[in-house]
XYZ file of C-alpha atoms in Angstrom:
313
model
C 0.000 0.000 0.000
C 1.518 2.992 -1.123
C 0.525 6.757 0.923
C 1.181 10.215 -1.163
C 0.200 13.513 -0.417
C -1.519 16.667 -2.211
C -2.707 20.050 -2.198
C -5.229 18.913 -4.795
C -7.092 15.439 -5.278
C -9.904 15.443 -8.214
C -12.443 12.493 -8.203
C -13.524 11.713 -11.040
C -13.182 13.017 -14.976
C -15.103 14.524 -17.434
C -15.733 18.640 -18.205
C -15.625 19.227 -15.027
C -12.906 17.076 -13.704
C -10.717 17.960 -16.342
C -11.275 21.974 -16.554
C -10.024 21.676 -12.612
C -7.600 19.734 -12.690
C -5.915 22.230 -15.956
C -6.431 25.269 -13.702
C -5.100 23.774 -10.620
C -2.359 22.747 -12.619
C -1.817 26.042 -13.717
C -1.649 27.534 -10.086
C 1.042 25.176 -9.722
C -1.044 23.059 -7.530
C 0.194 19.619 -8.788
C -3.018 17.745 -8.482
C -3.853 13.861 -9.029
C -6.943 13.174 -10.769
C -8.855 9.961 -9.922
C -10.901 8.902 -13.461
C -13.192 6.557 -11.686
C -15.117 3.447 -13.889
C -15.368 5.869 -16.766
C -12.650 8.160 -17.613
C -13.678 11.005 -19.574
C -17.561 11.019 -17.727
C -20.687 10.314 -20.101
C -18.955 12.289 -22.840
C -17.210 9.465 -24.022
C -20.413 7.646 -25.313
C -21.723 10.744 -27.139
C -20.804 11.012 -30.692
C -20.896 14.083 -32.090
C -20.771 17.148 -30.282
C -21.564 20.399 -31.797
C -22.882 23.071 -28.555
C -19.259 23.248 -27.160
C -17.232 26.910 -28.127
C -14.383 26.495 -30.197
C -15.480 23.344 -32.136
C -17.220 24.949 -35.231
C -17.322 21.691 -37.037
C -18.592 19.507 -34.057
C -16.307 17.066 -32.625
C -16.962 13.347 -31.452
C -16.849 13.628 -27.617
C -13.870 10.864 -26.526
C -12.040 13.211 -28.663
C -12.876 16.481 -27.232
C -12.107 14.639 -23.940
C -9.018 13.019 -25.023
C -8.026 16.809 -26.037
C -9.556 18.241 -22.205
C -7.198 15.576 -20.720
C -4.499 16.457 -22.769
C -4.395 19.773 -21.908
C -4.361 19.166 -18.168
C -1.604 16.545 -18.251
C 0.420 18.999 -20.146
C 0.598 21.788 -17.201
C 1.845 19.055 -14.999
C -1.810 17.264 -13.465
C -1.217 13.265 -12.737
C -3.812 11.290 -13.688
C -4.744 7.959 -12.465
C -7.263 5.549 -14.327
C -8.734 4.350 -11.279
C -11.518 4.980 -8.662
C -11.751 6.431 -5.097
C -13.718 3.599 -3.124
C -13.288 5.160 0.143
C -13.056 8.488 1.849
C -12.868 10.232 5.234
C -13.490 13.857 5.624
C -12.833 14.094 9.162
C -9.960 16.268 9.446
C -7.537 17.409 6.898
C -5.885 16.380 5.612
C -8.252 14.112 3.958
C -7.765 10.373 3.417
C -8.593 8.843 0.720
C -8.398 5.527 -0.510
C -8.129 3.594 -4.079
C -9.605 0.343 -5.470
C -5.948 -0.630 -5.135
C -5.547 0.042 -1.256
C -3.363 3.132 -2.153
C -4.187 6.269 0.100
C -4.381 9.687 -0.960
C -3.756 11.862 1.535
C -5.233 15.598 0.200
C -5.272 19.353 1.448
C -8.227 19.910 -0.954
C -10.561 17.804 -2.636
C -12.895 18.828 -5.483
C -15.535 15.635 -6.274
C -16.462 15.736 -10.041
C -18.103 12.434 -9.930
C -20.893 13.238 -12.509
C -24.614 11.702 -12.507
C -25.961 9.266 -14.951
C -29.627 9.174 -16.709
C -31.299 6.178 -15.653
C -32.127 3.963 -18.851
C -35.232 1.309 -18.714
C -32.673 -1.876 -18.237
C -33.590 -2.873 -22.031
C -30.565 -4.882 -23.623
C -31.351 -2.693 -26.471
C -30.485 0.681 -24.890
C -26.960 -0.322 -24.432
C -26.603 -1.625 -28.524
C -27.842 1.374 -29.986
C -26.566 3.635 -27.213
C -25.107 6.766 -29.041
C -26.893 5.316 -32.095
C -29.943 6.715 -31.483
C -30.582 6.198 -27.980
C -29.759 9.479 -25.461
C -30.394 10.742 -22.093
C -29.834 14.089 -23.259
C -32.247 15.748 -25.308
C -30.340 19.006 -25.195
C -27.184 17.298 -26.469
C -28.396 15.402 -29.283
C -31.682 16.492 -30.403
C -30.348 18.373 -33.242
C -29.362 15.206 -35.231
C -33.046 14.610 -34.945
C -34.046 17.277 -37.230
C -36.618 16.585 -39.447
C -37.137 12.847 -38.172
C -39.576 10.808 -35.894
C -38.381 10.554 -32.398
C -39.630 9.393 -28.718
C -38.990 10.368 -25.448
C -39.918 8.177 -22.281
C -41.562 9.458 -18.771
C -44.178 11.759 -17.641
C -42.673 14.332 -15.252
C -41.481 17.931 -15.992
C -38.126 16.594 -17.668
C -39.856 14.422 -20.288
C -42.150 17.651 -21.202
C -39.569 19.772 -21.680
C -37.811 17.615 -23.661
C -40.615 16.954 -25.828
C -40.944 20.602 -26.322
C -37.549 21.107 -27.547
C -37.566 17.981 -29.740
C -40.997 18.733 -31.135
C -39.033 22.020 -32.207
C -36.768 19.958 -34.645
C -38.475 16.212 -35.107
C -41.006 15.641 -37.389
C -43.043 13.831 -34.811
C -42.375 13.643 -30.920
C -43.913 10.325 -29.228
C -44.465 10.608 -25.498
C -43.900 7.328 -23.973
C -46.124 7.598 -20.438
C -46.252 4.488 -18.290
C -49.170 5.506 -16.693
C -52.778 7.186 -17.487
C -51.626 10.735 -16.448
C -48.585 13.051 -16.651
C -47.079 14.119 -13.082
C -46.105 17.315 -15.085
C -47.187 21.014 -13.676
C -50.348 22.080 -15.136
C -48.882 24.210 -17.607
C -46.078 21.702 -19.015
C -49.015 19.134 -19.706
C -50.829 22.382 -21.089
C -47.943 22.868 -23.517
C -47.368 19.283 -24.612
C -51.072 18.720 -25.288
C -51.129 21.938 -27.609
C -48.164 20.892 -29.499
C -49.652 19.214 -32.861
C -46.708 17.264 -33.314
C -46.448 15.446 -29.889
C -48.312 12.228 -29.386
C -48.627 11.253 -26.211
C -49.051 6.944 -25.666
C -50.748 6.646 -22.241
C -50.668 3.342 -20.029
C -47.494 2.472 -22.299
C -43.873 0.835 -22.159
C -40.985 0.122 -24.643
C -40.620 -3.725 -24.125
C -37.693 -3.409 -26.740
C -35.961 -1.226 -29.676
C -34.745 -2.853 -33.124
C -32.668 -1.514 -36.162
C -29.877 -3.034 -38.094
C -26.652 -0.408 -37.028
C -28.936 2.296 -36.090
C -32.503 2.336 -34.254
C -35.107 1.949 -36.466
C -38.117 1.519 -34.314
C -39.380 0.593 -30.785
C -41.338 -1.971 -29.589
C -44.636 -1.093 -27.429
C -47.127 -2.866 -25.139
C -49.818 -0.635 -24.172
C -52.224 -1.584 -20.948
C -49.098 -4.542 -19.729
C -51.108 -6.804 -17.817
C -54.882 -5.978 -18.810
C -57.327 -7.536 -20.720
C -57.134 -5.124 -23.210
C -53.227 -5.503 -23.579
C -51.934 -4.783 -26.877
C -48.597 -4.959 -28.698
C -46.979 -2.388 -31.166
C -44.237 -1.171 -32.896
C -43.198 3.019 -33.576
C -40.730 3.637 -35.850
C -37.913 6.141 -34.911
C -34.779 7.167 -34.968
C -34.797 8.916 -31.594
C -35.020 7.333 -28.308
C -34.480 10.008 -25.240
C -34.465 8.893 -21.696
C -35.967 11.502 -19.378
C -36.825 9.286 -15.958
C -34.120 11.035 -14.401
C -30.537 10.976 -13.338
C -28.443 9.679 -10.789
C -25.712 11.938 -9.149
C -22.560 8.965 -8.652
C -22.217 10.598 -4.800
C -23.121 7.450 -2.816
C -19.448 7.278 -1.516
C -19.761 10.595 0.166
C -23.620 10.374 1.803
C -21.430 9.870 5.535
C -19.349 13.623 4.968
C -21.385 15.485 2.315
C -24.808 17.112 2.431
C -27.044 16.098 -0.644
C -30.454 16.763 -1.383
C -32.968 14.352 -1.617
C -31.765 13.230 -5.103
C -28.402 12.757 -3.881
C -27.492 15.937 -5.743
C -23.986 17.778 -3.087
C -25.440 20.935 -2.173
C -23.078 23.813 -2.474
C -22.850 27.204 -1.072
C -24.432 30.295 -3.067
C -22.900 30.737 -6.171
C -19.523 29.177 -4.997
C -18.701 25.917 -5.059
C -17.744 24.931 -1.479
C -19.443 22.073 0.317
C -20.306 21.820 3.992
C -16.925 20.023 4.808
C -14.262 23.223 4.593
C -11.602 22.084 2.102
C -14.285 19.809 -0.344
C -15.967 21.585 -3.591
C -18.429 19.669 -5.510
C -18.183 20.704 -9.561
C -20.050 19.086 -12.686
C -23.455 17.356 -12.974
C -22.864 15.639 -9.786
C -24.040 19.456 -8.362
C -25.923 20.723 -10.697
C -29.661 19.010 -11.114
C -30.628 21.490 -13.524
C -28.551 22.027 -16.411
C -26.066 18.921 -17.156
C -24.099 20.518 -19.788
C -20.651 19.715 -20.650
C -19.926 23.475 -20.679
C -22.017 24.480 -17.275
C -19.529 21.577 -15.732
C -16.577 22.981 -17.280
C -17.317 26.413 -15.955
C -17.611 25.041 -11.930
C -14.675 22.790 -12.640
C -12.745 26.254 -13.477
C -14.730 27.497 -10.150
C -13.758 24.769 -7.989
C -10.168 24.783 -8.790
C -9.993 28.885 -7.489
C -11.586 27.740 -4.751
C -9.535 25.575 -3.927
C -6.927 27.750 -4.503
C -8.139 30.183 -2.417
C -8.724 27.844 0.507
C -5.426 26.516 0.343
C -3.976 30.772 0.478
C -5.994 31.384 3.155
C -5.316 28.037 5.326
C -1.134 28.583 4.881
């Protein structure tokens, strides 16, 4: 078991990950980046990016996240492709430990552990994953234009993202497990008045086919009822919007979350409620789950950092 020490530990990858570790670096900060399970966060399994500055022709995203880590290992970050599995707050400096048994022993730690969209368990969302199925309408409904698309769930998430879709698709199905939405009154309002939404009550995808790309989904409307009935809608979308989860479980004994699991930060900062831990990237942010909103608070978290360290010498 091996013990090192620095000013700056970074768990986990991705915008956010990345951006702090480059500024750290550049405050001559020397910190170690943990990657965790997937190095380069949910980017990696998106393929074409075109809403990031400074990519006018789009870019696949493991390259623009090949080119984020890049940059960070070239102002002197270390970067491990492994995962924190255990930490301890308690007193600083913090101790942290790797799937390996190595400990980390930090003055600072910014967690940039991302969240993940929660998919339906089909085998078929993880074959045409990037290939037409997303959790991110936002990201990839553009490549939609034009085309007949679906989006699962009934909440405020799936109506927005209908919205926006129905903006570019053709046609918008609205897969709703249930008889109702649980959207606000005025979501549901929207979605209902939008001639190009259809929305398929007391339904669920049972399974999605297509040769190298989605083609189509398979329905069964009324599972379980005598008046059960089996379909199939052809598209070339297929957007999750049931939610995320924030990857935080290793911290719920130090850090405050809300009741998503979302690490609450302070104001506009972001500091946590342990002095000496910021929180940066979707694994904060419930709202927006950009890559360039996680960027920005991995730039925040590493001046914060570096402030906390100024102020603690």
């Amino acid at each position: 078991m091996e013990t090192i020490h620095t000013k700056v530990l970074i768990i986990g990858s991705g915008p956010a990950g990345y951006t702090a570790a480059l500024y750290a670096s550049r405050a001559n900060l020397q910190p170690i980046v943990y990657e965790g399970d997937q190095p380069g966060g949910q980017l990696t399994q998106t393929t074409e990016i075109e809403n990031f500055p400074g990519y006018p022709d789009g870019v696949r995203g493991p390259e623009m996240m090949e080119h984020f880590r890049m940059q960070a290992l070239r102002f002197g970050a270390e970067i491990k492709s492994r995962k924190i599995t255990k930490v301890d707050f308690s007193k600083r400096p913090f101790r942290c430990e790797d799937e390996k048994g190595d400990v980390v022993e930090a003055e600072t730690v910014i967690i940039s552990t991302g969240a993940s969209a929660r998919y339906l368990g089909l085998p078929d969302e993880e074959k045409f994953k990037g290939l037409g199925v997303s959790g991110c309408a936002t990201c990839d409904g553009f490549f939609y234009k034009g085309r007949h698309v679906a989006v699962v769930g009934g909440g405020d998430t799936a109506c927005e993202e209908a919205l926006y879709l129905s903006t570019l698709a053709k046609k918008v199905y609205l897969i709703v497990r249930r008889g109702v939405l649980r959207a606000s009154d005025v979501m549901q309002r929207r979605v209902r008045e939008t001639p190009n939404i259809e929305i398929l009550f007391h339904c669920n995808t049972v399974g999605l086919y297509g040769d190298e790309l989605l083609e189509g989904a398979h329905i069964v409307s009324h599972k379980g009822d005598p008046e059960e009935d089996m379909f199939d809608i052809e598209i070339e979308g297929f957007f999750l919007a049931i939610g995320h989860t924030p990857n935080t479980e290793i911290f719920k004994d130090w850090i405050e979350r809300d009741e998503e699991g979302y690490i609450k930060v302070k104001g506009a900062t972001t500091h946590t409620n342990i002095e000496g831990v910021f929180a940066a990237g979707d694994c904060a942010d419930p709202r927006y789950r950009q890559a360039i909103s996680a960027a920005g608070t991995g730039c925040r978290a590493a001046i914060d950092a570096e402030r906390f360290l100024q102020l603690s010498e």
